[in-house]
Short mmCIF file of C-alpha atoms and ligand atoms in Angstrom, two decimals:
data_model
loop_
_atom_site.label_atom_id
_atom_site.label_comp_id
_atom_site.label_asym_id
_atom_site.label_seq_id
_atom_site.Cartn_x
_atom_site.Cartn_y
_atom_site.Cartn_z
CA MET A 1 -67.96 105.63 111.72
CA ASN A 2 -70.58 105.03 114.02
CA ASP A 3 -71.86 108.32 116.12
CA LEU A 4 -70.54 107.10 119.70
CA VAL A 5 -67.16 107.94 117.43
CA ARG A 6 -68.78 110.72 115.54
CA ASN A 7 -69.43 112.36 119.03
CA ASP A 8 -66.69 112.48 120.37
CA LEU A 9 -64.78 113.44 117.44
CA ALA A 10 -67.18 116.35 117.80
CA GLN A 11 -66.15 117.90 121.00
CA TYR A 12 -61.98 118.70 119.96
CA VAL A 13 -64.07 121.26 117.88
CA ARG A 14 -64.36 124.30 119.37
CA ALA A 15 -67.07 126.63 119.07
CA ILE A 16 -66.38 130.18 118.53
CA PRO A 17 -69.38 132.21 119.27
CA ASP A 18 -69.74 136.07 117.44
CA TYR A 19 -65.93 135.16 115.25
CA PRO A 20 -64.79 136.59 112.76
CA ARG A 21 -68.50 138.39 112.79
CA LYS A 22 -71.27 138.66 114.44
CA GLY A 23 -74.25 136.31 114.49
CA ILE A 24 -71.06 133.16 113.04
CA ILE A 25 -70.15 130.08 115.23
CA PHE A 26 -66.84 129.78 114.03
CA ARG A 27 -65.81 125.64 114.44
CA ASP A 28 -63.07 126.42 115.44
CA VAL A 29 -60.59 122.08 113.97
CA THR A 30 -57.12 123.83 115.63
CA THR A 31 -58.33 121.84 118.62
CA LEU A 32 -59.99 118.78 116.90
CA PHE A 33 -56.63 118.90 114.78
CA CYS A 34 -53.83 119.29 118.66
CA ASN A 35 -55.54 116.37 119.88
CA ALA A 36 -52.72 112.84 118.69
CA SER A 37 -56.75 110.36 118.27
CA GLY A 38 -59.28 113.08 116.75
CA PHE A 39 -56.44 114.09 114.98
CA ARG A 40 -55.42 110.25 113.02
CA ARG A 41 -59.16 109.34 113.45
CA THR A 42 -60.48 112.77 111.64
CA VAL A 43 -57.63 111.57 108.56
CA GLU A 44 -58.28 108.00 108.48
CA ALA A 45 -62.52 108.55 108.22
CA MET A 46 -62.14 111.52 105.38
CA ALA A 47 -59.16 108.59 103.33
CA GLY A 48 -61.00 105.72 104.26
CA ALA A 49 -63.70 106.53 102.32
CA PHE A 50 -62.04 107.04 99.30
CA ARG A 51 -60.03 104.12 98.99
CA GLU A 52 -60.30 102.55 95.72
CA ARG A 53 -62.69 105.38 93.98
CA GLY A 54 -60.14 105.88 91.36
CA ILE A 55 -58.57 109.50 93.16
CA ASP A 56 -55.63 110.26 91.31
CA MET A 57 -55.22 113.52 93.44
CA VAL A 58 -55.76 115.27 96.91
CA ALA A 59 -56.58 118.97 96.49
CA GLY A 60 -56.79 120.97 99.89
CA ILE A 61 -58.28 124.16 100.20
CA ASP A 62 -55.67 126.70 101.57
CA ALA A 63 -55.08 127.24 104.48
CA ARG A 64 -56.84 124.10 107.04
CA GLY A 65 -57.41 122.14 103.70
CA PHE A 66 -53.89 121.73 103.61
CA ILE A 67 -53.40 119.65 106.86
CA LEU A 68 -55.83 117.87 106.23
CA GLY A 69 -55.16 117.51 102.78
CA GLY A 70 -52.10 116.95 103.38
CA ALA A 71 -51.94 113.78 105.28
CA ILE A 72 -54.74 112.07 103.27
CA ALA A 73 -52.90 112.33 100.09
CA VAL A 74 -49.99 110.34 103.06
CA GLU A 75 -52.86 107.98 103.21
CA LEU A 76 -53.67 107.59 99.47
CA GLY A 77 -50.30 107.44 98.40
CA LYS A 78 -50.91 110.07 96.52
CA GLY A 79 -50.08 113.45 94.94
CA PHE A 80 -51.20 116.89 96.17
CA VAL A 81 -52.40 119.68 95.06
CA ALA A 82 -53.00 123.72 96.46
CA VAL A 83 -55.47 125.56 95.84
CA ARG A 84 -54.27 129.16 97.47
CA LYS A 85 -55.51 132.84 98.68
CA ARG A 86 -54.48 135.00 95.96
CA GLY A 87 -51.60 135.63 95.16
CA LYS A 88 -49.27 133.27 97.42
CA LEU A 89 -48.32 130.90 94.49
CA PRO A 90 -45.02 131.41 91.74
CA ALA A 91 -45.96 130.48 88.50
CA GLU A 92 -48.83 130.56 86.47
CA VAL A 93 -51.73 130.52 87.85
CA TYR A 94 -56.04 130.35 87.24
CA ARG A 95 -57.92 132.45 89.47
CA GLU A 96 -61.44 132.50 90.44
CA GLU A 97 -63.29 134.90 92.90
CA TYR A 98 -66.11 133.58 95.76
CA SER A 99 -67.55 134.83 97.98
CA LEU A 100 -68.06 132.90 101.67
CA GLU A 101 -69.56 133.30 104.95
CA TYR A 102 -68.10 135.62 106.11
CA GLY A 103 -66.63 138.00 102.83
CA VAL A 104 -65.19 137.89 99.55
CA ASP A 105 -61.88 136.01 98.90
CA GLU A 106 -59.73 135.07 95.62
CA VAL A 107 -57.97 131.21 94.99
CA GLU A 108 -55.95 130.15 93.01
CA ILE A 109 -54.19 126.80 91.10
CA HIS A 110 -51.09 126.42 89.26
CA VAL A 111 -52.27 125.89 85.94
CA ASP A 112 -49.48 122.67 85.07
CA ALA A 113 -50.36 121.27 88.70
CA VAL A 114 -53.29 118.95 87.26
CA PRO A 115 -51.83 116.15 84.84
CA ALA A 116 -55.35 115.97 82.44
CA GLY A 117 -57.82 114.10 83.04
CA SER A 118 -57.07 113.57 86.69
CA ARG A 119 -59.63 112.36 89.77
CA VAL A 120 -58.84 114.78 92.21
CA LEU A 121 -59.83 114.70 95.80
CA LEU A 122 -61.26 118.55 95.96
CA VAL A 123 -60.79 118.28 100.35
CA ASP A 124 -61.43 121.00 103.09
CA ASP A 125 -62.38 121.33 107.49
CA LEU A 126 -65.41 122.77 106.48
CA ILE A 127 -68.17 123.00 103.98
CA ALA A 128 -71.08 126.26 105.02
CA THR A 129 -72.15 127.89 102.37
CA GLY A 130 -69.92 126.01 99.56
CA GLY A 131 -68.83 129.41 97.88
CA THR A 132 -64.73 128.31 98.80
CA ALA A 133 -65.10 124.54 97.50
CA MET A 134 -66.69 125.86 93.87
CA ALA A 135 -64.16 127.37 93.23
CA ALA A 136 -61.92 125.18 94.68
CA VAL A 137 -63.60 123.33 91.72
CA LYS A 138 -63.75 125.59 88.85
CA LEU A 139 -60.45 125.46 88.91
CA ILE A 140 -59.33 122.06 89.34
CA GLU A 141 -61.52 121.70 85.95
CA ARG A 142 -59.59 124.92 84.59
CA ALA A 143 -56.60 123.01 85.38
CA GLY A 144 -57.63 120.12 83.51
CA GLY A 145 -58.51 117.43 86.08
CA THR A 146 -62.60 116.23 87.23
CA VAL A 147 -63.49 116.33 90.99
CA PRO A 148 -65.55 113.39 91.91
CA ALA A 149 -65.81 113.70 95.46
CA ALA A 150 -64.97 116.47 97.64
CA ALA A 151 -64.04 115.45 102.07
CA PHE A 152 -64.53 117.88 104.40
CA ALA A 153 -63.89 117.03 108.31
CA ILE A 154 -67.85 119.16 108.89
CA ASP A 155 -70.66 119.81 106.88
CA LEU A 156 -72.98 122.78 108.24
CA PRO A 157 -75.85 121.39 106.15
CA ASP A 158 -77.95 124.08 107.01
CA LEU A 159 -75.63 126.40 104.69
CA GLY A 160 -76.23 124.37 102.39
CA GLY A 161 -73.08 124.14 100.31
CA ALA A 162 -73.16 119.80 100.55
CA LYS A 163 -76.15 120.17 98.28
CA GLY A 164 -75.14 122.35 95.40
CA LEU A 165 -71.85 120.12 95.22
CA ARG A 166 -73.70 116.66 94.96
CA ASP A 167 -76.70 118.18 92.58
CA LYS A 168 -73.05 119.05 90.81
CA GLY A 169 -71.89 116.04 90.82
CA VAL A 170 -70.23 115.66 93.40
CA ASP A 171 -69.99 112.86 96.03
CA VAL A 172 -70.10 115.22 99.29
CA PHE A 173 -68.73 112.79 103.18
CA SER A 174 -67.97 114.69 105.97
CA VAL A 175 -66.84 113.77 109.53
CA LEU A 176 -68.99 116.00 111.57
CA SER A 177 -71.77 117.98 110.99
CA PHE A 178 -73.44 121.27 113.37
CA GLU A 179 -76.83 122.77 113.26
CA GLY A 180 -77.12 126.03 111.99
CA ASP A 181 -74.31 128.26 110.84
P1 AMP B 201 -67.69 129.05 102.17
O1 AMP B 201 -67.44 128.93 100.04
O2 AMP B 201 -69.26 129.27 102.76
O3 AMP B 201 -68.22 126.96 101.76
O4 AMP B 201 -66.45 127.93 103.78
C1 AMP B 201 -65.60 127.52 103.47
C2 AMP B 201 -64.53 128.02 104.33
O5 AMP B 201 -64.29 129.19 104.70
C3 AMP B 201 -63.36 127.26 104.73
O6 AMP B 201 -62.15 127.19 104.21
C4 AMP B 201 -64.23 127.57 106.42
O7 AMP B 201 -62.59 126.40 107.46
C5 AMP B 201 -64.82 129.29 106.54
N1 AMP B 201 -65.49 128.92 107.28
C6 AMP B 201 -66.62 129.15 106.93
N2 AMP B 201 -67.10 129.44 108.34
C7 AMP B 201 -67.09 128.83 109.19
C8 AMP B 201 -67.27 128.32 110.12
N3 AMP B 201 -68.26 128.36 110.70
N4 AMP B 201 -66.38 127.50 110.59
C9 AMP B 201 -64.97 127.88 110.82
N5 AMP B 201 -64.48 127.74 109.82
C10 AMP B 201 -65.49 128.38 108.40
#
């Protein structure tokens, strides 16, 4: 994907200053998803980067990661596993606490969601500090899988999350990147 296409896609991401807290610029991907071509090209870029890479499953992080992750799983012809916020999954779960750019939260995964040894592609809309993604990696590993790669529509590189994941050996791909936080 060239810079022209990236700039085109970037214009569909709405920036909302001071949401949900003063000082945060919220990068709203709902406006990207509303655009048929923007959504399709984002999904195709994220899935395309991981074809022929031995991925067995796709994991999406609650909630915007479900929208992208589900579409990417279908594109890749793989199953989808949900990493959900606390209290939403009905069967036995593993749980991890994490801090994000604007708070603390917990995510869960079904203990039997990942067949042993599965190579899981982790998907979310955005990576900032990487706390959420790191908690998801831990959950997938506790469930018996590995996370060789992660894909995000947006990276906020100044917050260091993508670098942290790469330092842990995860191959990180993002379609768009915005300076600052
Ligand atoms: P982090 O754990 O800091 O990497 O934060 C990533 C998670 O929080 C993702 O699920 C994002 O949807 C959400 N998030 C964090 N910062 C932002 C932001 N500036 N704009 C939109 N979503 C964000």
